[in-house]
Each structure stands twice: as C-alpha cells, then as structure tokens.
Amino acid sequence: MIDTGKAIRRAMGYKEVTTLEVARKMEVSRQAVYGWRKSKDLGVQRMSQLAAIMGISLAELLEMSQD
C-alpha cells in the first residue's frame, strides 16, 4: 500500500511549500491538509491536485512514498 501521507510530507519538504500555502491553493482548510499529511490513503483526485500545485506529476508524487 502506498503511504500517501508520507508522499505529501516529502513533496512539501522538497518543494518547500507550507501547509497553509497548499490549503490556500486547494481552497481547503489548513487542518484538512494537515490531516492528509497524516493519512495513509488519499483519493486520486486530491493527489493529482496536490501534484499539480507542486509542479510534479502524480507518478513523481507517489514515488516519494517509497523508502
């Protein structure tokens, strides 16, 4: 199983974006993004949106969940 929370945390660190920046761009609360960072599973649509915001492909984002 892919740990999407891990992928999100790594991508945000790599791209140096904050939880607040992602929340504003996705028009959700900061708490929602924080929850996604803790989650093991997030829908493909949200993951695609996150990848686009960070300027990477969905495949690259998902690769970041690997150790």
CSV table of C-alpha atoms in Angstrom, one decimal:
chain,number,residue,atom,x,y,z
A,1,MET,CA,0.0,0.0,0.0
A,2,ILE,CA,1.2,3.5,-0.8
A,3,ASP,CA,1.6,5.8,2.1
A,4,THR,CA,0.2,9.0,0.6
A,5,GLY,CA,0.8,11.0,3.7
A,6,LYS,CA,4.5,10.2,3.5
A,7,ALA,CA,4.5,11.2,-0.1
A,8,ILE,CA,2.8,14.5,0.7
A,9,ARG,CA,5.2,15.3,3.5
A,10,ARG,CA,8.2,14.6,1.4
A,11,ALA,CA,6.9,16.6,-1.6
A,12,MET,CA,6.1,19.6,0.5
A,13,GLY,CA,9.6,19.5,2.0
A,14,TYR,CA,11.2,19.0,-1.3
A,15,LYS,CA,9.2,21.9,-2.9
A,16,GLU,CA,9.4,24.0,0.3
A,17,VAL,CA,5.7,24.7,0.5
A,18,THR,CA,3.8,25.1,3.7
A,19,THR,CA,0.6,23.6,4.8
A,20,LEU,CA,-1.0,27.0,4.6
A,21,GLU,CA,0.2,27.6,1.0
A,22,VAL,CA,-1.2,24.2,-0.1
A,23,ALA,CA,-4.5,24.9,1.7
A,24,ARG,CA,-5.0,28.2,0.1
A,25,LYS,CA,-4.2,26.9,-3.4
A,26,MET,CA,-6.6,24.0,-2.9
A,27,GLU,CA,-9.2,26.1,-1.2
A,28,VAL,CA,-9.4,23.9,1.8
A,29,SER,CA,-8.6,24.4,5.5
A,30,ARG,CA,-5.1,24.1,6.9
A,31,GLN,CA,-6.4,21.4,9.1
A,32,ALA,CA,-7.6,19.4,6.0
A,33,VAL,CA,-4.0,19.5,4.6
A,34,TYR,CA,-2.6,18.6,8.0
A,35,GLY,CA,-4.9,15.6,8.1
A,36,TRP,CA,-3.8,14.5,4.6
A,37,ARG,CA,-0.2,14.6,5.8
A,38,LYS,CA,-1.1,12.1,8.5
A,39,SER,CA,-3.3,9.9,6.3
A,40,LYS,CA,-2.3,6.6,4.7
A,41,ASP,CA,-4.8,7.0,1.9
A,42,LEU,CA,-6.0,9.9,-0.1
A,43,GLY,CA,-8.1,9.9,-3.2
A,44,VAL,CA,-6.5,10.0,-6.7
A,45,GLN,CA,-8.3,13.3,-7.5
A,46,ARG,CA,-6.8,15.1,-4.4
A,47,MET,CA,-3.4,13.6,-5.1
A,48,SER,CA,-3.5,14.8,-8.7
A,49,GLN,CA,-4.4,18.3,-7.5
A,50,LEU,CA,-1.5,18.3,-5.0
A,51,ALA,CA,0.9,17.1,-7.6
A,52,ALA,CA,-0.2,19.9,-10.0
A,53,ILE,CA,0.2,22.5,-7.2
A,54,MET,CA,3.7,21.3,-6.5
A,55,GLY,CA,4.6,21.2,-10.2
A,56,ILE,CA,5.3,17.5,-10.3
A,57,SER,CA,3.5,14.5,-11.9
A,58,LEU,CA,1.2,12.2,-9.9
A,59,ALA,CA,3.7,9.4,-10.5
A,60,GLU,CA,6.6,11.5,-9.1
A,61,LEU,CA,4.4,12.3,-6.0
A,62,LEU,CA,3.6,8.6,-5.5
A,63,GLU,CA,7.2,7.7,-5.8
A,64,MET,CA,8.0,9.9,-2.9
A,65,SER,CA,6.1,7.4,-0.6
A,66,GLN,CA,8.8,4.8,-1.3
A,67,ASP,CA,11.7,4.4,1.2
